[in-house]
Amino acid sequence: MTYSSHDIFPPFEALQAALSAARTGSFTAAAAELDVTHATISRRVEMAEKWFQCALFDRHARGVTVTASGQMALAKVAHAFNHLKQARQSRPVSETLPIVKLATTSSFARFWLIPRLTELEGTIQDLRIELVTSALNASLASGEVDLAIRYGRGQWNDGEEESLFDESLCPVAKPELLARHTQAVSLVQETPLLHTGDTTLWRAWMSHHGKRLIPKLSDRVMGDYAQAIEAAIAGLGIALWNPAIHSLDAFNGQLIPLEELSCPSPLKFYLLSKPGPAHTPPMKVRSRLRRLLKDDFTI
């Protein structure tokens, strides 16, 4: 296959490889997802970087992280791929209903949004919500999405921001793991920690309890928050549970929270929106979301 960086479009498989690597956090995981070799993913990502004329990833021993330039470039690629998917779908319902595109993380969609989706769409379903889930931030300013729920410290300068919950961090583990230790803090220090590659939350938790995070070879990097919770259920280590977005009831006692060791979270979920009249579909969704939060929490 011949390819030049002057071509109008980069190869489809190069973009697909870059998105997969961004989503999974490593070329190895991307290779498994796309059923190709690690070398193939590396070569295809290099094609994409050659076309974009910038480094999309920082490579390191434990995987890859998306660069700032890569965030902007791949967000547009993900948006374009989403449009391609829509082009081949038959959606008669949405042809008569206004669409509100809401971007968020896959974990937040799974644990909080999807169980409440019908309520957000209204009792008479006067609109339809289309979820855009990606590790990359879709842009409100450019019109890629109408609303966004992001996790972080805020100040994205991409719309009006409001925090959704008062959030905390609570270690959770299988009962069998808890039985091996008499002191909860020593359990956390000695057991493999589960996280997404960003150790911000575990560092905050350790600091709150007067400890310093010392990474262990047994720690595991998971694809996202949901995978970290699933790994904890599988007995692979300890995850940090966010009680604001879901309970543990659905896991039928497979995870035990160390509630006495909870601490405030330095990161929060924020709703981002663009100013607009209250009767517009995005503002209706924002209003309904606020109402649901008021019913669930005292805010």
GROMACS .gro file of C-alpha atoms in nm:
model
  299
    1MET     CA    1   0.000   0.000   0.000
    2THR     CA    2   0.145   0.335  -0.105
    3TYR     CA    3   0.070   0.642   0.099
    4SER     CA    4   0.179   1.005   0.102
    5SER     CA    5   0.123   1.264   0.375
    6HIS     CA    6  -0.004   1.492   0.097
    7ASP     CA    7  -0.301   1.262   0.031
    8ILE     CA    8  -0.640   1.423   0.096
    9PHE     CA    9  -0.730   1.159   0.355
   10PRO     CA   10  -0.514   0.927   0.564
   11PRO     CA   11  -0.581   0.552   0.537
   12PHE     CA   12  -0.896   0.444   0.720
   13GLU     CA   13  -0.709   0.169   0.906
   14ALA     CA   14  -0.453   0.424   1.030
   15LEU     CA   15  -0.728   0.633   1.189
   16GLN     CA   16  -0.895   0.320   1.326
   17ALA     CA   17  -0.566   0.209   1.487
   18ALA     CA   18  -0.508   0.553   1.643
   19LEU     CA   19  -0.860   0.564   1.790
   20SER     CA   20  -0.825   0.212   1.927
   21ALA     CA   21  -0.489   0.295   2.087
   22ALA     CA   22  -0.636   0.610   2.243
   23ARG     CA   23  -0.934   0.416   2.377
   24THR     CA   24  -0.737   0.122   2.517
   25GLY     CA   25  -0.422   0.303   2.628
   26SER     CA   26  -0.173   0.073   2.456
   27PHE     CA   27  -0.071  -0.055   2.115
   28THR     CA   28  -0.088  -0.412   2.247
   29ALA     CA   29  -0.451  -0.375   2.353
   30ALA     CA   30  -0.534  -0.201   2.025
   31ALA     CA   31  -0.375  -0.490   1.833
   32ALA     CA   32  -0.589  -0.739   2.025
   33GLU     CA   33  -0.902  -0.532   1.966
   34LEU     CA   34  -0.841  -0.506   1.590
   35ASP     CA   35  -0.696  -0.858   1.557
   36VAL     CA   36  -0.364  -0.745   1.408
   37THR     CA   37  -0.005  -0.742   1.534
   38HIS     CA   38   0.154  -0.483   1.762
   39ALA     CA   39   0.388  -0.389   1.474
   40THR     CA   40   0.088  -0.327   1.247
   41ILE     CA   41  -0.070  -0.091   1.500
   42SER     CA   42   0.260   0.092   1.543
   43ARG     CA   43   0.299   0.129   1.165
   44ARG     CA   44  -0.059   0.248   1.118
   45VAL     CA   45  -0.032   0.502   1.399
   46GLU     CA   46   0.285   0.636   1.240
   47MET     CA   47   0.087   0.681   0.915
   48ALA     CA   48  -0.176   0.882   1.103
   49GLU     CA   49   0.090   1.094   1.275
   50LYS     CA   50   0.260   1.156   0.941
   51TRP     CA   51  -0.068   1.279   0.792
   52PHE     CA   52  -0.158   1.497   1.094
   53GLN     CA   53   0.205   1.615   1.110
   54CYS     CA   54   0.216   1.585   1.488
   55ALA     CA   55   0.273   1.324   1.756
   56LEU     CA   56  -0.060   1.175   1.856
   57PHE     CA   57   0.082   0.973   2.147
   58ASP     CA   58   0.351   0.978   2.411
   59ARG     CA   59   0.498   0.627   2.424
   60HIS     CA   60   0.605   0.484   2.760
   61ALA     CA   61   0.674   0.145   2.913
   62ARG     CA   62   0.319   0.087   3.034
   63GLY     CA   63   0.142   0.194   2.718
   64VAL     CA   64   0.060   0.522   2.548
   65THR     CA   65  -0.111   0.847   2.642
   66VAL     CA   66  -0.270   1.089   2.398
   67THR     CA   67  -0.084   1.418   2.350
   68ALA     CA   68  -0.263   1.754   2.357
   69SER     CA   69  -0.239   1.771   1.977
   70GLY     CA   70  -0.363   1.414   1.958
   71GLN     CA   71  -0.666   1.500   2.173
   72MET     CA   72  -0.776   1.766   1.927
   73ALA     CA   73  -0.704   1.561   1.617
   74LEU     CA   74  -0.858   1.234   1.734
   75ALA     CA   75  -1.168   1.404   1.876
   76LYS     CA   76  -1.244   1.518   1.521
   77VAL     CA   77  -1.171   1.170   1.385
   78ALA     CA   78  -1.405   1.012   1.642
   79HIS     CA   79  -1.672   1.266   1.547
   80ALA     CA   80  -1.631   1.182   1.178
   81PHE     CA   81  -1.651   0.808   1.248
   82ASN     CA   82  -1.969   0.867   1.445
   83HIS     CA   83  -2.122   1.042   1.144
   84LEU     CA   84  -2.024   0.751   0.922
   85LYS     CA   85  -2.203   0.510   1.155
   86GLN     CA   86  -2.514   0.725   1.150
   87ALA     CA   87  -2.512   0.737   0.770
   88ARG     CA   88  -2.581   0.364   0.743
   89GLN     CA   89  -2.834   0.334   1.025
   90SER     CA   90  -3.207   0.336   0.968
   91ARG     CA   91  -3.351   0.549   1.244
   92PRO     CA   92  -3.715   0.632   1.172
   93VAL     CA   93  -3.783   0.752   1.527
   94SER     CA   94  -3.508   1.011   1.523
   95GLU     CA   95  -3.627   1.149   1.191
   96THR     CA   96  -3.923   1.307   1.369
   97LEU     CA   97  -3.757   1.393   1.701
   98PRO     CA   98  -3.488   1.652   1.769
   99ILE     CA   99  -3.153   1.495   1.857
  100VAL     CA  100  -2.947   1.609   2.155
  101LYS     CA  101  -2.588   1.489   2.135
  102LEU     CA  102  -2.447   1.434   2.482
  103ALA     CA  103  -2.079   1.342   2.519
  104THR     CA  104  -1.948   1.162   2.825
  105THR     CA  105  -1.727   0.876   2.935
  106SER     CA  106  -1.839   0.518   2.871
  107SER     CA  107  -1.833   0.444   3.246
  108PHE     CA  108  -2.055   0.739   3.338
  109ALA     CA  109  -2.293   0.645   3.058
  110ARG     CA  110  -2.309   0.287   3.183
  111PHE     CA  111  -2.352   0.353   3.554
  112TRP     CA  112  -2.553   0.677   3.568
  113LEU     CA  113  -2.687   0.803   3.235
  114ILE     CA  114  -2.832   0.496   3.066
  115PRO     CA  115  -3.050   0.396   3.366
  116ARG     CA  116  -3.200   0.747   3.352
  117LEU     CA  117  -3.210   0.796   2.976
  118THR     CA  118  -3.586   0.762   2.934
  119GLU     CA  119  -3.645   1.022   3.208
  120LEU     CA  120  -3.406   1.262   3.037
  121GLU     CA  121  -3.586   1.213   2.706
  122GLY     CA  122  -3.916   1.313   2.867
  123THR     CA  123  -4.238   1.137   2.962
  124ILE     CA  124  -4.377   1.191   2.611
  125GLN     CA  125  -4.033   1.151   2.453
  126ASP     CA  126  -4.019   1.493   2.290
  127LEU     CA  127  -3.651   1.450   2.206
  128ARG     CA  128  -3.391   1.178   2.159
  129ILE     CA  129  -3.052   1.169   2.333
  130GLU     CA  130  -2.759   1.039   2.135
  131LEU     CA  131  -2.469   0.940   2.358
  132VAL     CA  132  -2.118   1.009   2.232
  133THR     CA  133  -1.878   0.808   2.447
  134SER     CA  134  -1.508   0.854   2.398
  135ALA     CA  135  -1.192   0.904   2.602
  136LEU     CA  136  -1.143   1.218   2.392
  137ASN     CA  137  -1.332   1.537   2.468
  138ALA     CA  138  -1.585   1.623   2.197
  139SER     CA  139  -1.610   1.999   2.145
  140LEU     CA  140  -1.918   2.204   2.236
  141ALA     CA  141  -1.770   2.521   2.090
  142SER     CA  142  -1.741   2.369   1.742
  143GLY     CA  143  -2.088   2.214   1.757
  144GLU     CA  144  -1.972   1.850   1.768
  145VAL     CA  145  -2.206   1.791   2.064
  146ASP     CA  146  -2.481   1.985   2.243
  147LEU     CA  147  -2.396   1.888   2.601
  148ALA     CA  148  -2.101   1.719   2.768
  149ILE     CA  149  -2.038   1.554   3.102
  150ARG     CA  150  -1.665   1.545   3.173
  151TYR     CA  151  -1.456   1.423   3.462
  152GLY     CA  152  -1.172   1.635   3.591
  153ARG     CA  153  -1.098   1.965   3.763
  154GLY     CA  154  -1.308   2.182   3.532
  155GLN     CA  155  -1.197   2.496   3.347
  156TRP     CA  156  -1.211   2.348   2.996
  157ASN     CA  157  -1.323   2.683   2.848
  158ASP     CA  158  -1.571   2.502   2.627
  159GLY     CA  159  -1.907   2.617   2.764
  160GLU     CA  160  -2.077   2.687   3.095
  161GLU     CA  161  -1.967   2.440   3.365
  162GLU     CA  162  -2.142   2.314   3.676
  163SER     CA  163  -2.035   2.029   3.900
  164LEU     CA  164  -2.291   1.750   3.931
  165PHE     CA  165  -2.211   1.580   4.262
  166ASP     CA  166  -2.014   1.606   4.581
  167GLU     CA  167  -1.788   1.309   4.517
  168SER     CA  168  -1.580   1.082   4.734
  169LEU     CA  169  -1.336   0.795   4.686
  170CYS     CA  170  -1.396   0.466   4.863
  171PRO     CA  171  -1.171   0.159   4.827
  172VAL     CA  172  -1.360  -0.159   4.735
  173ALA     CA  173  -1.243  -0.519   4.719
  174LYS     CA  174  -1.368  -0.877   4.724
  175PRO     CA  175  -1.455  -1.010   5.072
  176GLU     CA  176  -1.179  -1.271   5.037
  177LEU     CA  177  -0.916  -0.999   5.006
  178LEU     CA  178  -1.043  -0.815   5.313
  179ALA     CA  179  -1.026  -1.132   5.520
  180ARG     CA  180  -0.648  -1.149   5.474
  181HIS     CA  181  -0.577  -0.826   5.662
  182THR     CA  182  -0.675  -0.691   5.999
  183GLN     CA  183  -0.581  -0.332   5.914
  184ALA     CA  184  -0.756  -0.171   5.619
  185VAL     CA  185  -0.480   0.078   5.538
  186SER     CA  186  -0.220  -0.198   5.522
  187LEU     CA  187  -0.452  -0.391   5.291
  188VAL     CA  188  -0.457  -0.098   5.048
  189GLN     CA  189  -0.081  -0.053   5.067
  190GLU     CA  190   0.000  -0.420   5.011
  191THR     CA  191  -0.268  -0.520   4.758
  192PRO     CA  192  -0.252  -0.447   4.382
  193LEU     CA  193  -0.417  -0.116   4.301
  194LEU     CA  194  -0.651  -0.088   4.002
  195HIS     CA  195  -0.660   0.235   3.805
  196THR     CA  196  -0.672   0.373   3.452
  197GLY     CA  197  -0.308   0.475   3.423
  198ASP     CA  198  -0.374   0.816   3.579
  199THR     CA  199  -0.280   0.779   3.946
  200THR     CA  200  -0.431   1.115   4.049
  201LEU     CA  201  -0.709   0.956   4.256
  202TRP     CA  202  -0.491   0.700   4.432
  203ARG     CA  203  -0.232   0.969   4.510
  204ALA     CA  204  -0.508   1.187   4.658
  205TRP     CA  205  -0.639   0.895   4.863
  206MET     CA  206  -0.293   0.811   4.998
  207SER     CA  207  -0.222   1.175   5.080
  208HIS     CA  208  -0.554   1.206   5.266
  209HIS     CA  209  -0.450   0.914   5.486
  210GLY     CA  210  -0.099   1.044   5.544
  211LYS     CA  211   0.064   0.801   5.305
  212ARG     CA  212   0.261   0.831   4.982
  213LEU     CA  213   0.169   0.635   4.671
  214ILE     CA  214   0.443   0.385   4.589
  215PRO     CA  215   0.356   0.205   4.264
  216LYS     CA  216   0.391  -0.174   4.274
  217LEU     CA  217   0.466  -0.412   3.989
  218SER     CA  218   0.144  -0.593   4.080
  219ASP     CA  219  -0.072  -0.280   4.019
  220ARG     CA  220  -0.295  -0.306   3.712
  221VAL     CA  221  -0.383  -0.042   3.453
  222MET     CA  222  -0.737  -0.088   3.324
  223GLY     CA  223  -0.912   0.070   3.025
  224ASP     CA  224  -1.158   0.276   3.227
  225TYR     CA  225  -1.337   0.305   3.562
  226ALA     CA  226  -1.587   0.031   3.477
  227GLN     CA  227  -1.306  -0.212   3.398
  228ALA     CA  228  -1.136  -0.128   3.728
  229ILE     CA  229  -1.458  -0.215   3.914
  230GLU     CA  230  -1.493  -0.540   3.717
  231ALA     CA  231  -1.130  -0.625   3.794
  232ALA     CA  232  -1.198  -0.573   4.165
  233ILE     CA  233  -1.493  -0.813   4.141
  234ALA     CA  234  -1.257  -1.064   3.979
  235GLY     CA  235  -1.026  -1.035   4.280
  236LEU     CA  236  -0.742  -0.868   4.090
  237GLY     CA  237  -0.696  -0.588   4.342
  238ILE     CA  238  -0.857  -0.282   4.498
  239ALA     CA  239  -1.044  -0.015   4.303
  240LEU     CA  240  -1.163   0.329   4.405
  241TRP     CA  241  -1.543   0.336   4.394
  242ASN     CA  242  -1.735   0.657   4.325
  243PRO     CA  243  -2.058   0.628   4.532
  244ALA     CA  244  -2.204   0.937   4.361
  245ILE     CA  245  -2.263   0.761   4.030
  246HIS     CA  246  -2.373   0.412   4.134
  247SER     CA  247  -2.435   0.181   4.429
  248LEU     CA  248  -2.283  -0.160   4.488
  249ASP     CA  249  -2.620  -0.332   4.527
  250ALA     CA  250  -2.613  -0.477   4.176
  251PHE     CA  251  -2.293  -0.668   4.258
  252ASN     CA  252  -2.468  -0.881   4.522
  253GLY     CA  253  -2.199  -0.859   4.788
  254GLN     CA  254  -1.910  -0.929   4.551
  255LEU     CA  255  -1.749  -0.600   4.654
  256ILE     CA  256  -1.711  -0.468   5.007
  257PRO     CA  257  -1.653  -0.094   5.058
  258LEU     CA  258  -1.401   0.029   5.313
  259GLU     CA  259  -1.630   0.319   5.401
  260GLU     CA  260  -1.423   0.426   5.702
  261LEU     CA  261  -1.141   0.502   5.457
  262SER     CA  262  -1.344   0.722   5.219
  263CYS     CA  263  -1.206   1.064   5.132
  264PRO     CA  264  -1.312   1.360   4.914
  265SER     CA  265  -1.227   1.331   4.544
  266PRO     CA  266  -1.006   1.597   4.382
  267LEU     CA  267  -1.188   1.534   4.051
  268LYS     CA  268  -1.558   1.573   3.975
  269PHE     CA  269  -1.812   1.523   3.700
  270TYR     CA  270  -1.910   1.851   3.534
  271LEU     CA  271  -2.197   1.931   3.301
  272LEU     CA  272  -2.093   2.157   3.015
  273SER     CA  273  -2.353   2.341   2.811
  274LYS     CA  274  -2.389   2.636   2.576
  275PRO     CA  275  -2.622   2.923   2.671
  276GLY     CA  276  -2.960   2.903   2.500
  277PRO     CA  277  -3.338   2.950   2.543
  278ALA     CA  278  -3.501   2.716   2.796
  279HIS     CA  279  -3.732   2.562   2.534
  280THR     CA  280  -3.449   2.426   2.316
  281PRO     CA  281  -3.384   2.049   2.338
  282PRO     CA  282  -3.036   2.077   2.497
  283MET     CA  283  -3.169   2.310   2.766
  284LYS     CA  284  -3.461   2.074   2.831
  285VAL     CA  285  -3.215   1.791   2.890
  286ARG     CA  286  -3.007   2.012   3.119
  287SER     CA  287  -3.318   2.105   3.320
  288ARG     CA  288  -3.428   1.742   3.350
  289LEU     CA  289  -3.081   1.635   3.453
  290ARG     CA  290  -3.079   1.896   3.727
  291ARG     CA  291  -3.420   1.776   3.844
  292LEU     CA  292  -3.298   1.416   3.861
  293LEU     CA  293  -2.997   1.525   4.062
  294LYS     CA  294  -3.219   1.715   4.302
  295ASP     CA  295  -3.430   1.403   4.353
  296ASP     CA  296  -3.121   1.186   4.415
  297PHE     CA  297  -2.909   1.427   4.618
  298THR     CA  298  -2.931   1.739   4.828
  299ILE     CA  299  -2.738   1.992   4.624
   0.00000   0.00000   0.00000
